Tab-separated table of C-alpha atoms in Angstrom:
chain	number	residue	atom	x	y	z
A	1	TYR	CA	88.853	146.547	115.944
A	2	CYS	CA	86.862	143.725	114.517
A	3	SER	CA	85.535	142.928	111.101
A	4	HIS	CA	81.709	142.087	110.108
A	5	GLU	CA	83.223	138.327	110.450
A	6	GLY	CA	83.926	139.192	113.983
A	7	ASP	CA	88.050	138.710	113.016
A	8	TYR	CA	89.743	141.220	115.401
A	9	PHE	CA	92.621	143.528	113.922
A	10	PRO	CA	94.731	145.686	116.068
A	11	GLY	CA	93.801	149.568	115.306
A	12	SER	CA	97.026	150.405	116.673
A	13	SER	CA	100.197	149.923	118.846
A	14	GLU	CA	98.863	150.928	122.160
A	15	GLU	CA	95.925	147.768	121.365
A	16	LEU	CA	98.484	145.427	120.343
A	17	GLY	CA	100.371	145.775	123.587
A	18	TRP	CA	97.088	145.477	125.488
A	19	LEU	CA	96.119	142.291	123.453
A	20	GLY	CA	99.596	141.218	124.460
A	21	HIS	CA	98.911	141.918	128.137
A	22	PHE	CA	96.096	139.776	128.159
A	23	ALA	CA	97.024	136.682	126.325
A	24	LYS	CA	100.248	136.280	128.808
A	25	ARG	CA	98.157	136.306	131.583
A	26	SER	CA	95.569	134.051	129.840
A	27	THR	CA	95.142	130.466	131.409
A	28	HIS	CA	92.944	129.168	128.684
A	29	LEU	CA	94.362	130.159	125.363
A	30	LYS	CA	94.531	127.181	123.715
A	31	THR	CA	94.470	128.682	120.006
A	32	ILE	CA	96.009	131.592	118.258
A	33	HIS	CA	94.657	132.331	114.509
A	34	PHE	CA	96.381	134.749	112.154
A	35	LEU	CA	94.095	135.762	109.025
A	36	TRP	CA	94.769	137.523	105.761
A	37	ALA	CA	97.695	140.183	105.362
A	38	GLY	CA	98.708	143.365	107.096
A	39	ILE	CA	97.502	142.014	110.394
A	40	PHE	CA	99.566	144.397	112.267
A	41	GLU	CA	99.794	147.181	109.725
A	42	LYS	CA	98.901	149.702	112.176
A	43	CYS	CA	101.423	148.536	114.632
A	44	SER	CA	104.843	149.576	115.584
A	45	GLU	CA	107.743	147.023	114.977
A	46	GLN	CA	108.468	147.116	118.484
A	47	SER	CA	105.004	146.829	119.754
A	48	ILE	CA	105.161	143.316	117.196
A	49	ASP	CA	107.920	142.289	119.235
A	50	ARG	CA	106.625	143.068	122.122
A	51	PHE	CA	103.331	141.030	121.288
A	52	PHE	CA	105.075	137.872	119.955
A	53	GLU	CA	107.331	137.812	123.189
A	54	ASP	CA	103.962	138.074	125.596
A	55	LEU	CA	102.483	134.943	123.833
A	56	GLY	CA	105.725	133.170	124.593
A	57	ARG	CA	105.037	134.204	128.081
A	58	CYS	CA	101.608	132.168	127.553
A	59	HIS	CA	102.220	128.466	128.353
A	60	HIS	CA	99.058	127.008	126.945
A	61	VAL	CA	98.997	127.673	123.466
A	62	LYS	CA	98.762	124.202	121.603
A	63	THR	CA	97.117	125.695	118.195
A	64	MET	CA	98.589	128.307	115.645
A	65	ARG	CA	97.049	128.838	112.163
A	66	PHE	CA	97.854	130.696	109.533
A	67	ASP	CA	94.888	132.115	107.208
A	68	ASP	CA	95.886	133.731	103.654
A	69	ALA	CA	98.470	135.412	105.911
A	70	ASP	CA	101.815	137.249	105.150
A	71	LEU	CA	104.567	135.409	106.583
A	72	THR	CA	107.095	137.956	105.936
A	73	GLU	CA	105.605	140.278	108.481
A	74	PHE	CA	106.066	138.213	111.193
A	75	VAL	CA	107.307	134.669	110.906
A	76	ASP	CA	110.922	135.337	112.289
A	77	LYS	CA	109.105	136.593	115.147
A	78	LEU	CA	107.791	132.970	116.196
A	79	GLY	CA	110.676	131.720	118.446
A	80	PRO	CA	109.416	132.702	121.898
A	81	VAL	CA	106.155	131.336	121.286
A	82	VAL	CA	107.389	128.000	119.622
A	83	LYS	CA	109.693	127.467	122.547
A	84	ASN	CA	107.716	128.341	125.372
A	85	ASN	CA	104.812	126.098	124.285
A	86	ASP	CA	103.920	122.933	123.511
A	87	ILE	CA	102.558	123.049	120.211
A	88	THR	CA	101.123	120.360	118.629
A	89	ASN	CA	98.997	121.736	115.956
A	90	PHE	CA	100.357	124.260	113.162
A	91	PHE	CA	98.315	125.225	109.992
A	92	SER	CA	99.181	127.227	107.204
A	93	ASP	CA	96.845	127.823	104.450
A	94	GLY	CA	97.444	130.122	101.251
A	95	SER	CA	100.011	132.112	103.057
A	96	TYR	CA	102.786	133.270	101.379
A	97	LEU	CA	106.265	131.418	101.837
A	98	GLY	CA	109.253	132.517	99.895
A	99	ASP	CA	112.834	131.181	100.528
A	100	SER	CA	113.687	133.118	103.388
A	101	GLU	CA	109.775	132.842	105.418
A	102	ALA	CA	110.296	129.145	104.304
A	103	ASN	CA	114.038	128.587	105.788
A	104	ALA	CA	112.573	130.830	108.639
A	105	LEU	CA	109.171	128.858	109.415
A	106	PHE	CA	110.720	125.074	108.984
A	107	ASN	CA	113.398	126.030	111.509
A	108	THR	CA	110.857	126.969	114.456
A	109	PHE	CA	109.562	123.233	113.911
A	110	SER	CA	112.707	121.819	115.334
A	111	ASP	CA	111.735	123.455	118.645
A	112	MET	CA	108.076	121.648	118.091
A	113	LYS	CA	109.291	118.370	120.090
A	114	SER	CA	105.441	117.466	120.741
A	115	LEU	CA	103.746	118.675	117.183
A	116	GLU	CA	101.383	115.943	115.812
A	117	ASP	CA	99.547	117.806	113.123
A	118	LEU	CA	101.155	119.512	110.304
A	119	LYS	CA	99.755	121.292	107.728
A	120	ILE	CA	101.232	123.779	104.925
A	121	SER	CA	99.249	124.371	101.884
A	122	TYR	CA	100.375	126.810	99.593
A	123	ASP	CA	97.497	126.818	97.156
A	124	ASN	CA	96.272	130.434	97.021
A	125	TYR	CA	96.805	130.442	93.243
A	126	ASP	CA	95.048	129.789	90.165
A	127	VAL	CA	94.666	126.074	89.569
A	128	GLY	CA	97.465	126.036	86.554
A	129	ASP	CA	99.119	129.303	87.117
A	130	ASP	CA	101.691	128.883	90.392
A	131	SER	CA	103.251	132.445	88.897
A	132	ASP	CA	103.288	133.902	92.396
A	133	ASN	CA	104.486	130.643	94.479
A	134	ASP	CA	108.342	131.186	95.141
A	135	LEU	CA	109.033	128.056	96.400
A	136	ASP	CA	111.109	124.978	94.605
A	137	ASP	CA	112.606	121.476	94.948
A	138	ASP	CA	116.282	123.274	96.721
A	139	ILE	CA	114.137	125.553	99.050
A	140	MET	CA	112.143	122.527	100.424
A	141	ALA	CA	114.847	120.177	100.265
A	142	ARG	CA	116.758	121.973	102.581
A	143	CYS	CA	114.091	122.980	105.009
A	144	ILE	CA	112.226	119.239	105.478
A	145	PRO	CA	115.045	118.058	107.444
A	146	SER	CA	113.928	120.291	110.418
A	147	LEU	CA	110.795	118.046	110.631
A	148	GLU	CA	112.833	115.096	111.770
A	149	ALA	CA	113.151	116.624	115.628
A	150	CYS	CA	109.099	116.176	114.981
A	151	THR	CA	109.051	112.771	116.329
A	152	CYS	CA	105.256	112.684	117.446
A	153	MET	CA	103.725	113.557	114.174
A	154	GLN	CA	100.405	111.332	113.267
A	155	ARG	CA	99.655	113.733	110.381
A	156	LEU	CA	101.961	115.561	107.781
A	157	ILE	CA	100.584	117.668	104.887
A	158	LEU	CA	102.660	119.641	102.458
A	159	LYS	CA	100.646	120.508	99.299
A	160	ASP	CA	101.587	122.914	96.166
A	161	MET	CA	104.896	123.408	97.614
A	162	ARG	CA	106.755	122.201	94.082
A	163	MET	CA	108.192	119.857	95.556
A	164	SER	CA	110.682	117.318	93.235
A	165	SER	CA	113.229	114.852	93.562
A	166	LYS	CA	115.317	116.508	96.276
A	167	SER	CA	112.420	116.677	98.549
A	168	CYS	CA	111.213	113.214	97.734
A	169	ALA	CA	115.169	112.290	99.587
A	170	ALA	CA	114.511	114.668	102.066
A	171	LEU	CA	111.014	113.111	102.822
A	172	SER	CA	112.489	109.848	102.686
A	173	ALA	CA	115.118	110.305	105.291
A	174	ILE	CA	112.820	111.902	107.913
A	175	PHE	CA	110.566	109.063	107.815
A	176	PRO	CA	111.948	106.570	109.951
A	177	HIS	CA	111.692	109.086	112.654
A	178	MET	CA	108.234	109.428	112.377
A	179	ALA	CA	107.163	106.018	113.965
A	180	GLY	CA	103.633	107.000	114.660
A	181	LEU	CA	102.554	108.993	111.124
A	182	GLN	CA	99.044	108.051	110.501
A	183	GLU	CA	98.299	110.246	107.426
A	184	LEU	CA	100.454	111.924	104.848
A	185	ASP	CA	98.992	114.420	102.418
A	186	LEU	CA	101.886	115.331	99.156
A	187	ALA	CA	99.280	116.734	96.734
A	188	GLY	CA	99.820	118.996	93.820
A	189	ASN	CA	103.606	118.902	94.029
A	190	LEU	CA	106.009	117.708	90.795
A	191	PHE	CA	106.636	114.086	91.656
A	192	ASP	CA	107.196	111.784	88.898
A	193	GLY	CA	108.276	108.300	88.929
A	194	ASN	CA	112.191	108.803	90.545
A	195	CYS	CA	110.534	110.907	93.138
A	196	VAL	CA	108.269	107.903	93.879
A	197	GLN	CA	110.777	105.343	94.360
A	198	SER	CA	112.670	107.501	96.581
A	199	LEU	CA	109.693	108.344	98.618
A	200	ALA	CA	108.850	104.893	98.671
A	201	ARG	CA	112.076	103.771	100.661
A	202	GLY	CA	110.822	106.180	103.360
A	203	LEU	CA	107.166	105.006	103.322
A	204	VAL	CA	108.339	101.387	103.967
A	205	GLU	CA	109.418	102.813	107.621
A	206	CYS	CA	106.224	103.961	108.345
A	207	ARG	CA	104.082	101.241	109.780
A	208	SER	CA	101.294	102.863	111.025
A	209	LEU	CA	100.395	105.064	108.032
A	210	ARG	CA	96.712	104.657	106.850
A	211	THR	CA	96.231	107.257	104.349
A	212	LEU	CA	98.350	108.674	101.756
A	213	ARG	CA	97.252	111.390	99.013
A	214	LEU	CA	99.256	112.216	96.243
A	215	SER	CA	96.676	113.497	93.557
A	216	ARG	CA	97.533	116.138	91.005
A	217	ASN	CA	101.422	114.775	90.786
A	218	ARG	CA	103.084	113.477	87.969
A	219	ILE	CA	102.953	109.577	88.462
A	220	GLY	CA	103.058	107.457	85.444
A	221	ASP	CA	102.254	103.850	85.153
A	222	VAL	CA	106.190	102.967	86.158
A	223	GLY	CA	105.892	105.186	89.103
A	224	LEU	CA	102.960	103.620	90.362
A	225	ALA	CA	104.210	99.809	90.120
A	226	MET	CA	107.485	101.260	92.589
A	227	LEU	CA	104.940	102.925	94.981
A	228	ILE	CA	102.897	100.138	95.094
A	229	GLN	CA	106.097	98.032	95.989
A	230	GLY	CA	106.916	100.496	98.799
A	231	LEU	CA	103.579	100.710	100.420
A	232	PRO	CA	103.023	99.856	103.989
A	233	THR	CA	100.554	97.255	104.765
A	234	SER	CA	98.445	99.111	107.058
A	235	ILE	CA	97.417	101.670	104.232
A	236	VAL	CA	93.479	102.035	103.962
A	237	SER	CA	93.005	104.793	101.919
A	238	LEU	CA	95.220	106.366	98.519
A	239	ASP	CA	94.571	108.801	96.669
A	240	LEU	CA	96.256	108.943	93.345
A	241	SER	CA	93.658	111.130	91.389
A	242	TYR	CA	94.669	113.452	88.466
A	243	ASN	CA	98.028	111.817	87.939
A	244	GLU	CA	99.311	110.303	84.441
A	245	ILE	CA	98.658	106.237	85.173
A	246	GLU	CA	96.980	104.681	82.109
A	247	THR	CA	97.158	101.025	81.942
A	248	GLY	CA	99.319	100.065	85.168
A	249	TRP	CA	96.520	100.235	87.737
A	250	ASN	CA	96.686	96.036	87.445
A	251	ALA	CA	100.353	96.490	89.662
A	252	PHE	CA	97.588	96.610	92.362
A	253	LEU	CA	96.291	93.148	91.438
A	254	LEU	CA	99.570	91.045	93.090
A	255	PHE	CA	99.373	93.716	96.148
A	256	LEU	CA	95.817	92.999	96.620
A	257	CYS	CA	95.570	89.473	96.035
A	258	ASP	CA	98.788	87.367	95.471
A	259	PRO	CA	97.737	84.012	93.471
A	260	THR	CA	101.009	81.853	93.744
A	261	SER	CA	100.169	80.376	97.143
A	262	ILE	CA	97.430	79.904	99.525
A	263	ASN	CA	99.258	81.544	102.124
A	264	ALA	CA	100.413	84.620	99.852
A	265	THR	CA	96.612	85.222	98.887
A	266	HIS	CA	95.992	85.136	102.760
A	267	GLY	CA	99.378	87.372	103.190
A	268	SER	CA	97.925	89.919	100.641
A	269	ASN	CA	96.522	93.548	101.514
A	270	HIS	CA	93.172	93.162	103.041
A	271	ILE	CA	92.310	97.025	103.886
A	272	LEU	CA	93.110	99.119	100.791
A	273	ARG	CA	89.628	100.571	100.319
A	274	CYS	CA	89.949	103.547	97.458
A	275	VAL	CA	92.901	104.524	95.362
A	276	GLY	CA	91.214	108.413	94.583
A	277	TYR	CA	88.984	108.817	91.460
A	278	THR	CA	90.154	106.969	88.034
A	279	ALA	CA	88.571	106.774	84.825
A	280	ASN	CA	90.659	103.878	83.641
A	281	ILE	CA	90.896	101.316	86.431
A	282	SER	CA	90.458	97.702	85.700
A	283	PRO	CA	87.541	95.937	87.190
A	284	ASP	CA	89.293	93.237	88.686
A	285	VAL	CA	91.235	95.683	90.825
A	286	ILE	CA	87.627	97.360	91.491
A	287	THR	CA	86.564	93.653	92.570
A	288	MET	CA	89.475	93.490	95.265
A	289	LEU	CA	89.128	97.094	96.352
A	290	ARG	CA	85.365	96.413	97.059
A	291	LEU	CA	86.218	92.937	98.706
A	292	ASN	CA	88.645	95.245	101.125
A	293	CYS	CA	85.453	97.136	102.385
A	294	GLY	CA	84.541	93.827	104.521
A	295	LYS	CA	84.975	94.332	108.086
A	296	ASP	CA	85.670	90.990	108.944
A	297	LYS	CA	89.002	90.703	107.272
A	298	SER	CA	89.391	86.582	108.233
A	299	HIS	CA	86.676	86.763	105.635
A	300	VAL	CA	87.452	88.908	103.037
A	301	ALA	CA	90.860	86.646	102.954
A	302	ALA	CA	88.763	83.361	102.409
A	303	MET	CA	86.748	85.414	99.710
A	304	LYS	CA	89.673	85.854	98.110
A	305	ILE	CA	91.477	82.384	98.298
A	306	LEU	CA	87.923	80.622	97.356
A	307	GLN	CA	88.057	82.887	94.271
A	308	THR	CA	91.861	82.928	93.533
A	309	HIS	CA	92.392	79.137	93.982
A	310	ARG	CA	89.381	77.344	92.190
A	311	HIS	CA	91.199	73.998	91.861
A	312	LEU	CA	89.619	73.568	95.778
A	313	ASP	CA	86.905	71.535	95.393
A	314	MET	CA	83.613	72.582	97.221
A	315	ARG	CA	81.209	70.171	96.331
A	316	PRO	CA	81.933	67.534	99.223
A	317	LEU	CA	80.617	70.940	101.295
A	318	PHE	CA	77.173	70.857	99.268
A	319	ASP	CA	76.963	66.947	99.571
A	320	ARG	CA	77.030	67.146	103.309
A	321	GLU	CA	74.729	70.478	103.467
A	322	LEU	CA	77.516	72.650	104.316
A	323	ASP	CA	77.874	70.705	107.610
A	324	LEU	CA	81.292	71.180	107.100
A	325	LEU	CA	81.801	74.724	106.474
A	326	PRO	CA	82.486	75.742	109.963
A	327	ARG	CA	84.990	73.614	109.906
A	328	VAL	CA	86.600	74.989	106.449
A	329	VAL	CA	86.151	78.784	107.873
A	330	ALA	CA	88.603	77.787	110.837
A	331	TRP	CA	91.057	76.163	108.701
A	332	LEU	CA	91.140	79.259	106.527
A	333	GLU	CA	91.155	81.567	109.681
A	334	ARG	CA	94.774	79.889	110.505
A	335	PHE	CA	96.369	81.598	107.835
């Protein structure tokens, strides 16, 4: 039957059988979306097994999505679907995961060689209350190595998974196998300074990474300094909102504008534009982030050089009515 929202729930084993029959014959089925718990409550175990076997005979599925589902019902049956389709997108949002479910789910990822976009967000509990979250750092540390096979990964989101130091070490080990990773979201975990130190060692290998989200963790001033040392120069957007950073924001200054020499200033980061919502960030860091918003990065570098190295005497330019300015700009662009 269909709900008022248009969602389909099989009303019997026979209905589920027909659904699987049409699915395996379809040449246009690209996305499978499982919504809410109790999807198969009116179906026999045998019919559920047969349904997933039929889905495995459809070789066109690219996206699997689970929203607020109870994966205990069928996570161990996903094998045929995963092995016989080139899954590129996998999303699980608010779906229950315990120890056995997490292990079964992550084991399937070792067969997803084409996976590009993975999101697992376990944020279905009230803020400040994770009593129904059965995941922990040990469970996730065992699960994460399975992602090493996903060498095509471009976006990886693991939110509210209660990950800590062991999980960070596991993540750091798989990052070298994800050369094309562009977006990493690890918000809502338990990362502190020690975790960040381990994470940063792996992030150095992510040379295509443009977006990094670490909001709602436990990163402090020392952890921020270690993170900055390991940030890839490709980072455009960083989210450190709602951490425990107080006075450590000035550590960004050397990263954004190294004043030790003109060459060092030119070699600083000129693309990082934001660090998330922060109430106590220093004005100097804000100035550098705003400069980085400029599209012409040669101009951004030149502005930083002129602002930082004030010993450069610009008066001759004005004496010549700026006739020499194009030559100066050309000189700066050589760096």
